[in-house]
Amino acid sequence: MNKRIGASIIAACILIVAIAFQLIGFFTTSGEESDNDAMALFSNSEKLEEKVVERGSGGNRIAQLNLEGTIIDNPGTNTNPFGGGGYQHDRFMKKLEAIKKDDSIKGLHLYVNSPGGGVYESAEIHDKLLEIKEAGKTIYVSMGNMAASGGYYVSAPADRIFAANDTFTGSLGVIMESVNYQELANEYGVKFNTIKSGEFKDIMSPTKEMTEEDREILQTLVDESYQQFVNVIVEGRDMSEERVKELADGRIYSGKQAVENGLVDDIGFREDTLAALKEEVGGDPQVFEYKNNISSFFNLPMAKSFLPNSEIRYLEQLISERQGPTLLYMYTE
């Protein structure tokens, strides 16, 4: 418990400092451009720089993208002290848009290593991948250690999906969670005063029991997102809705099981996926990736050095969930 209290205090301090730097950045960029190089440390570069991985024809190229970590647009680079090297949604979307518009790019090799994430963000990536396909480009996905829930959602539009035998994928479905500490508060004499404009304004409040009416409302939201997930698989994998719903009961599958069930096409690793895509694209394609020039000031190596992994995850959860419950295409252990 003492560790959790300490972790909470650290998280609060981090957020205060992060907000301060965000305000500094806002007032700096809202006026004339600052010549202070130190401020560049806290700003995200909009320029996408390329790095050639394999030489080849500049007019016949393959882009490599990595989608690693939780697919969520909160926290961003500026507010997550642990997110400097993690998933950055806005930047990832900019890369996809650049790929769509670049006529020299004929194929996309997308590496997915993610437990999933937000319904909104997953849908945004999915739709952008469809636009890339409509632009005449081939998409191959290579699944890493895990490509579950939202990780599978964004993989579904691919022309071909590869996974390792031991990849965890599936977890096809939607989850929405909240914590209720009403009984704990009552035990310690803590009371909450809630003034609301409507009966359901405090739905999913951690300070009151969920009613059947509350649950019915939230279930409709989950059901809508679930149906959207099912439709994505039906279209992406050319499967019947009945078959998809048989598979989409929330369970996870190994890569081997996913191939047997038609969710994945081939067993293979990243190099196998790239080799197959190069053959599909033909010629002598150049392979490149975008450099990640974003550096995070708030990577807190010192905090990570004295806090165990469980407390680091607790801090991340505190920060990422501070805006309240949300619908997730997410595999939860």
GROMACS .gro file of C-alpha atoms in nm:
model
  333
    1MET     CA    1   0.000   0.000   0.000
    2ASN     CA    2   0.288   0.239   0.085
    3LYS     CA    3   0.436   0.177  -0.258
    4ARG     CA    4   0.103   0.257  -0.422
    5ILE     CA    5   0.077   0.581  -0.224
    6GLY     CA    6   0.431   0.670  -0.327
    7ALA     CA    7   0.354   0.587  -0.688
    8SER     CA    8   0.044   0.807  -0.677
    9ILE     CA    9   0.246   1.098  -0.537
   10ILE     CA   10   0.509   1.054  -0.808
   11ALA     CA   11   0.240   1.043  -1.076
   12ALA     CA   12   0.084   1.363  -0.945
   13CYS     CA   13   0.419   1.542  -0.943
   14ILE     CA   14   0.496   1.424  -1.293
   15LEU     CA   15   0.161   1.546  -1.425
   16ILE     CA   16   0.210   1.889  -1.266
   17VAL     CA   17   0.552   1.926  -1.426
   18ALA     CA   18   0.424   1.795  -1.761
   19ILE     CA   19   0.136   2.043  -1.759
   20ALA     CA   20   0.379   2.324  -1.679
   21PHE     CA   21   0.591   2.239  -1.981
   22GLN     CA   22   0.281   2.212  -2.199
   23LEU     CA   23   0.182   2.565  -2.095
   24ILE     CA   24   0.533   2.689  -2.170
   25GLY     CA   25   0.513   2.526  -2.513
   26PHE     CA   26   0.171   2.678  -2.578
   27PHE     CA   27   0.270   3.034  -2.495
   28THR     CA   28   0.593   2.995  -2.687
   29THR     CA   29   0.432   2.864  -3.008
   30SER     CA   30   0.125   3.091  -2.993
   31GLY     CA   31   0.346   3.394  -3.052
   32GLU     CA   32   0.650   3.430  -3.270
   33GLU     CA   33   0.877   3.130  -3.320
   34SER     CA   34   1.124   3.098  -3.036
   35ASP     CA   35   1.495   3.085  -3.111
   36ASN     CA   36   1.561   2.905  -2.787
   37ASP     CA   37   1.696   2.563  -2.885
   38ALA     CA   38   1.618   2.428  -2.539
   39MET     CA   39   1.246   2.458  -2.608
   40ALA     CA   40   1.281   2.222  -2.904
   41LEU     CA   41   1.328   1.943  -2.652
   42PHE     CA   42   0.961   1.967  -2.559
   43SER     CA   43   0.810   2.000  -2.906
   44ASN     CA   44   0.726   1.722  -3.150
   45SER     CA   45   0.878   1.750  -3.494
   46GLU     CA   46   0.618   1.738  -3.770
   47LYS     CA   47   0.869   1.641  -4.033
   48LEU     CA   48   0.884   1.275  -4.130
   49GLU     CA   49   1.240   1.173  -4.211
   50GLU     CA   50   1.309   0.849  -4.393
   51LYS     CA   51   1.577   0.589  -4.337
   52VAL     CA   52   1.656   0.342  -4.615
   53VAL     CA   53   1.670  -0.013  -4.478
   54GLU     CA   54   1.736  -0.192  -4.809
   55ARG     CA   55   1.855  -0.024  -5.126
   56GLY     CA   56   1.648  -0.061  -5.440
   57SER     CA   57   1.435   0.124  -5.687
   58GLY     CA   58   1.328   0.466  -5.560
   59GLY     CA   59   1.014   0.448  -5.770
   60ASN     CA   60   0.910   0.111  -5.635
   61ARG     CA   61   0.926   0.128  -5.258
   62ILE     CA   62   0.805  -0.056  -4.948
   63ALA     CA   63   0.738   0.133  -4.626
   64GLN     CA   64   0.791  -0.041  -4.294
   65LEU     CA   65   0.589   0.071  -3.994
   66ASN     CA   66   0.590  -0.056  -3.637
   67LEU     CA   67   0.274  -0.041  -3.430
   68GLU     CA   68   0.386  -0.129  -3.080
   69GLY     CA   69   0.217  -0.068  -2.748
   70THR     CA   70  -0.135   0.027  -2.647
   71ILE     CA   71  -0.327   0.192  -2.930
   72ILE     CA   72  -0.457   0.498  -2.754
   73ASP     CA   73  -0.430   0.873  -2.805
   74ASN     CA   74  -0.405   0.935  -2.433
   75PRO     CA   75  -0.155   0.994  -2.290
   76GLY     CA   76   0.040   1.173  -2.559
   77THR     CA   77   0.411   1.226  -2.571
   78ASN     CA   78   0.386   1.552  -2.380
   79THR     CA   79   0.189   1.414  -2.087
   80ASN     CA   80   0.302   1.054  -2.045
   81PRO     CA   81   0.635   1.037  -1.864
   82PHE     CA   82   0.681   0.678  -1.976
   83GLY     CA   83   0.556   0.718  -2.332
   84GLY     CA   84   0.857   0.870  -2.505
   85GLY     CA   85   0.938   0.546  -2.683
   86GLY     CA   86   0.586   0.409  -2.697
   87TYR     CA   87   0.296   0.442  -2.935
   88GLN     CA   88   0.224   0.795  -3.058
   89HIS     CA   89  -0.111   0.800  -3.235
   90ASP     CA   90  -0.095   1.136  -3.410
   91ARG     CA   91   0.248   1.064  -3.551
   92PHE     CA   92   0.147   0.716  -3.659
   93MET     CA   93  -0.152   0.858  -3.847
   94LYS     CA   94   0.074   1.113  -4.019
   95LYS     CA   95   0.294   0.828  -4.140
   96LEU     CA   96  -0.005   0.642  -4.281
   97GLU     CA   97  -0.125   0.954  -4.459
   98ALA     CA   98   0.222   1.009  -4.608
   99ILE     CA   99   0.226   0.650  -4.735
  100LYS     CA  100  -0.115   0.692  -4.894
  101LYS     CA  101  -0.008   1.005  -5.082
  102ASP     CA  102   0.335   0.884  -5.197
  103ASP     CA  103   0.300   0.728  -5.543
  104SER     CA  104   0.646   0.571  -5.518
  105ILE     CA  105   0.530   0.349  -5.232
  106LYS     CA  106   0.380   0.026  -5.361
  107GLY     CA  107   0.362  -0.174  -5.040
  108LEU     CA  108   0.330  -0.138  -4.664
  109HIS     CA  109   0.490  -0.383  -4.423
  110LEU     CA  110   0.310  -0.326  -4.091
  111TYR     CA  111   0.451  -0.489  -3.778
  112VAL     CA  112   0.188  -0.513  -3.504
  113ASN     CA  113   0.284  -0.588  -3.145
  114SER     CA  114  -0.006  -0.462  -2.936
  115PRO     CA  115  -0.271  -0.578  -2.688
  116GLY     CA  116  -0.515  -0.338  -2.853
  117GLY     CA  117  -0.648  -0.009  -2.726
  118GLY     CA  118  -0.916   0.250  -2.786
  119VAL     CA  119  -1.213   0.179  -3.011
  120TYR     CA  120  -1.182   0.522  -3.173
  121GLU     CA  121  -0.809   0.502  -3.241
  122SER     CA  122  -0.830   0.145  -3.375
  123ALA     CA  123  -1.110   0.245  -3.612
  124GLU     CA  124  -0.912   0.549  -3.726
  125ILE     CA  125  -0.612   0.334  -3.818
  126HIS     CA  126  -0.832   0.072  -3.984
  127ASP     CA  127  -1.003   0.330  -4.205
  128LYS     CA  128  -0.671   0.487  -4.305
  129LEU     CA  129  -0.537   0.144  -4.404
  130LEU     CA  130  -0.841   0.096  -4.624
  131GLU     CA  131  -0.760   0.428  -4.793
  132ILE     CA  132  -0.405   0.307  -4.851
  133LYS     CA  133  -0.539  -0.009  -5.016
  134GLU     CA  134  -0.776   0.197  -5.229
  135ALA     CA  135  -0.472   0.395  -5.343
  136GLY     CA  136  -0.344   0.071  -5.499
  137LYS     CA  137  -0.088  -0.027  -5.237
  138THR     CA  138  -0.041  -0.376  -5.093
  139ILE     CA  139  -0.046  -0.423  -4.716
  140TYR     CA  140   0.114  -0.717  -4.538
  141VAL     CA  141   0.098  -0.748  -4.159
  142SER     CA  142   0.351  -0.924  -3.940
  143MET     CA  143   0.223  -1.000  -3.590
  144GLY     CA  144   0.472  -0.990  -3.307
  145ASN     CA  145   0.443  -1.136  -2.960
  146MET     CA  146   0.086  -1.008  -2.934
  147ALA     CA  147  -0.165  -0.864  -3.181
  148ALA     CA  148  -0.485  -0.899  -2.984
  149SER     CA  149  -0.820  -0.721  -2.987
  150GLY     CA  150  -0.749  -0.375  -3.138
  151GLY     CA  151  -0.418  -0.519  -3.258
  152TYR     CA  152  -0.618  -0.763  -3.468
  153TYR     CA  153  -0.873  -0.498  -3.565
  154VAL     CA  154  -0.605  -0.291  -3.739
  155SER     CA  155  -0.457  -0.603  -3.899
  156ALA     CA  156  -0.782  -0.724  -4.053
  157PRO     CA  157  -0.770  -0.508  -4.370
  158ALA     CA  158  -0.429  -0.646  -4.470
  159ASP     CA  159  -0.392  -0.840  -4.794
  160ARG     CA  160  -0.196  -1.101  -4.603
  161ILE     CA  161  -0.130  -1.160  -4.232
  162PHE     CA  162   0.167  -1.346  -4.086
  163ALA     CA  163   0.205  -1.458  -3.724
  164ALA     CA  164   0.448  -1.673  -3.529
  165ASN     CA  165   0.323  -2.000  -3.383
  166ASP     CA  166   0.340  -1.849  -3.036
  167THR     CA  167   0.186  -1.512  -3.121
  168PHE     CA  168  -0.111  -1.421  -2.904
  169THR     CA  169  -0.391  -1.284  -3.118
  170GLY     CA  170  -0.770  -1.291  -3.114
  171SER     CA  171  -0.937  -1.148  -2.801
  172LEU     CA  172  -1.195  -1.029  -3.052
  173GLY     CA  173  -1.443  -0.814  -2.868
  174VAL     CA  174  -1.501  -0.503  -2.659
  175ILE     CA  175  -1.451  -0.428  -2.293
  176MET     CA  176  -1.548  -0.137  -2.070
  177GLU     CA  177  -1.443  -0.130  -1.707
  178SER     CA  178  -1.466   0.091  -1.401
  179VAL     CA  179  -1.379   0.061  -1.034
  180ASN     CA  180  -1.638   0.101  -0.761
  181TYR     CA  181  -1.510   0.193  -0.415
  182GLN     CA  182  -1.841   0.290  -0.253
  183GLU     CA  183  -1.823   0.020   0.016
  184LEU     CA  184  -1.465   0.114   0.100
  185ALA     CA  185  -1.566   0.480   0.130
  186ASN     CA  186  -1.860   0.389   0.351
  187GLU     CA  187  -1.633   0.188   0.578
  188TYR     CA  188  -1.414   0.491   0.641
  189GLY     CA  189  -1.699   0.738   0.661
  190VAL     CA  190  -1.631   0.909   0.330
  191LYS     CA  191  -1.940   1.063   0.172
  192PHE     CA  192  -1.989   1.201  -0.178
  193ASN     CA  193  -2.221   1.484  -0.275
  194THR     CA  194  -2.341   1.452  -0.635
  195ILE     CA  195  -2.553   1.715  -0.808
  196LYS     CA  196  -2.657   1.610  -1.157
  197SER     CA  197  -2.880   1.728  -1.437
  198GLY     CA  198  -3.019   1.388  -1.530
  199GLU     CA  199  -3.065   1.038  -1.394
  200PHE     CA  200  -2.774   0.887  -1.586
  201LYS     CA  201  -2.527   1.176  -1.567
  202ASP     CA  202  -2.315   0.988  -1.312
  203ILE     CA  203  -2.329   0.656  -1.496
  204MET     CA  204  -2.022   0.441  -1.413
  205SER     CA  205  -1.946   0.662  -1.115
  206PRO     CA  206  -1.706   0.485  -0.876
  207THR     CA  207  -1.911   0.615  -0.582
  208LYS     CA  208  -2.242   0.443  -0.652
  209GLU     CA  209  -2.366   0.097  -0.737
  210MET     CA  210  -2.441   0.034  -1.103
  211THR     CA  211  -2.814  -0.007  -1.167
  212GLU     CA  212  -2.972  -0.240  -1.421
  213GLU     CA  213  -3.069   0.065  -1.628
  214ASP     CA  214  -2.707   0.183  -1.622
  215ARG     CA  215  -2.586  -0.157  -1.733
  216GLU     CA  216  -2.836  -0.176  -2.018
  217ILE     CA  217  -2.724   0.163  -2.154
  218LEU     CA  218  -2.356   0.071  -2.141
  219GLN     CA  219  -2.423  -0.272  -2.289
  220THR     CA  220  -2.576  -0.110  -2.597
  221LEU     CA  221  -2.253   0.085  -2.649
  222VAL     CA  222  -2.044  -0.229  -2.612
  223ASP     CA  223  -2.274  -0.421  -2.848
  224GLU     CA  224  -2.248  -0.150  -3.115
  225SER     CA  225  -1.869  -0.152  -3.102
  226TYR     CA  226  -1.866  -0.533  -3.102
  227GLN     CA  227  -2.078  -0.542  -3.417
  228GLN     CA  228  -1.841  -0.296  -3.579
  229PHE     CA  229  -1.552  -0.527  -3.491
  230VAL     CA  230  -1.738  -0.824  -3.639
  231ASN     CA  231  -1.806  -0.630  -3.960
  232VAL     CA  232  -1.439  -0.542  -3.992
  233ILE     CA  233  -1.340  -0.909  -3.975
  234VAL     CA  234  -1.620  -1.014  -4.211
  235GLU     CA  235  -1.498  -0.766  -4.471
  236GLY     CA  236  -1.127  -0.804  -4.412
  237ARG     CA  237  -1.113  -1.182  -4.394
  238ASP     CA  238  -1.405  -1.260  -4.629
  239MET     CA  239  -1.576  -1.470  -4.361
  240SER     CA  240  -1.942  -1.511  -4.276
  241GLU     CA  241  -2.079  -1.312  -3.984
  242GLU     CA  242  -2.191  -1.633  -3.819
  243ARG     CA  243  -1.839  -1.777  -3.832
  244VAL     CA  244  -1.681  -1.455  -3.705
  245LYS     CA  245  -1.915  -1.446  -3.406
  246GLU     CA  246  -1.821  -1.806  -3.326
  247LEU     CA  247  -1.457  -1.695  -3.307
  248ALA     CA  248  -1.517  -1.354  -3.149
  249ASP     CA  249  -1.607  -1.460  -2.797
  250GLY     CA  250  -1.312  -1.280  -2.639
  251ARG     CA  251  -1.073  -1.574  -2.619
  252ILE     CA  252  -0.715  -1.547  -2.738
  253TYR     CA  253  -0.561  -1.770  -3.005
  254SER     CA  254  -0.207  -1.874  -3.075
  255GLY     CA  255  -0.072  -1.794  -3.419
  256LYS     CA  256  -0.111  -2.160  -3.512
  257GLN     CA  257  -0.475  -2.163  -3.398
  258ALA     CA  258  -0.541  -1.834  -3.578
  259VAL     CA  259  -0.420  -1.984  -3.906
  260GLU     CA  260  -0.640  -2.289  -3.855
  261ASN     CA  261  -0.940  -2.062  -3.790
  262GLY     CA  262  -0.875  -1.838  -4.090
  263LEU     CA  263  -0.784  -1.528  -3.888
  264VAL     CA  264  -0.422  -1.538  -4.008
  265ASP     CA  265  -0.284  -1.649  -4.344
  266ASP     CA  266   0.068  -1.775  -4.276
  267ILE     CA  267   0.312  -1.870  -4.004
  268GLY     CA  268   0.621  -1.654  -4.024
  269PHE     CA  269   0.826  -1.377  -3.872
  270ARG     CA  270   0.896  -1.021  -3.982
  271GLU     CA  271   1.162  -1.123  -4.233
  272ASP     CA  272   0.925  -1.377  -4.388
  273THR     CA  273   0.654  -1.113  -4.422
  274LEU     CA  274   0.890  -0.866  -4.586
  275ALA     CA  275   1.027  -1.129  -4.824
  276ALA     CA  276   0.674  -1.222  -4.932
  277LEU     CA  277   0.577  -0.857  -4.981
  278LYS     CA  278   0.889  -0.786  -5.189
  279GLU     CA  279   0.797  -1.078  -5.412
  280GLU     CA  280   0.440  -0.948  -5.442
  281VAL     CA  281   0.551  -0.595  -5.526
  282GLY     CA  282   0.808  -0.725  -5.773
  283GLY     CA  283   1.117  -0.567  -5.920
  284ASP     CA  284   1.387  -0.450  -5.683
  285PRO     CA  285   1.195  -0.242  -5.428
  286GLN     CA  286   1.363  -0.004  -5.190
  287VAL     CA  287   1.264  -0.067  -4.829
  288PHE     CA  288   1.252   0.227  -4.590
  289GLU     CA  289   1.113   0.331  -4.255
  290TYR     CA  290   1.041   0.663  -4.091
  291LYS     CA  291   1.280   0.787  -3.827
  292ASN     CA  292   1.134   0.860  -3.487
  293ASN     CA  293   1.279   1.197  -3.397
  294ILE     CA  294   1.062   1.251  -3.094
  295SER     CA  295   1.248   1.244  -2.768
  296SER     CA  296   1.078   1.249  -2.431
  297PHE     CA  297   1.218   1.462  -2.149
  298PHE     CA  298   0.997   1.279  -1.905
  299ASN     CA  299   1.127   0.926  -1.945
  300LEU     CA  300   1.200   0.905  -1.571
  301PRO     CA  301   1.485   0.654  -1.580
  302MET     CA  302   1.543   0.723  -1.212
  303ALA     CA  303   1.183   0.638  -1.122
  304LYS     CA  304   1.202   0.319  -1.324
  305SER     CA  305   1.523   0.225  -1.147
  306PHE     CA  306   1.372   0.220  -0.800
  307LEU     CA  307   1.012   0.121  -0.872
  308PRO     CA  308   0.924  -0.240  -0.964
  309ASN     CA  309   0.749  -0.311  -1.292
  310SER     CA  310   0.413  -0.350  -1.120
  311GLU     CA  311   0.436   0.004  -0.983
  312ILE     CA  312   0.546   0.143  -1.319
  313ARG     CA  313   0.238  -0.015  -1.476
  314TYR     CA  314   0.028   0.131  -1.194
  315LEU     CA  315   0.165   0.478  -1.268
  316GLU     CA  316   0.094   0.437  -1.637
  317GLN     CA  317  -0.260   0.328  -1.558
  318LEU     CA  318  -0.316   0.629  -1.333
  319ILE     CA  319  -0.203   0.863  -1.608
  320SER     CA  320  -0.375   0.693  -1.901
  321GLU     CA  321  -0.709   0.649  -1.724
  322ARG     CA  322  -0.736   0.992  -1.568
  323GLN     CA  323  -0.998   1.092  -1.823
  324GLY     CA  324  -1.235   0.816  -1.716
  325PRO     CA  325  -1.359   0.483  -1.855
  326THR     CA  326  -1.364   0.430  -2.229
  327LEU     CA  327  -1.461   0.162  -2.478
  328LEU     CA  328  -1.165  -0.058  -2.560
  329TYR     CA  329  -1.071  -0.322  -2.813
  330MET     CA  330  -0.827  -0.452  -2.554
  331TYR     CA  331  -0.684  -0.779  -2.432
  332THR     CA  332  -0.673  -0.766  -2.051
  333GLU     CA  333  -0.478  -1.019  -1.848
   0.00000   0.00000   0.00000
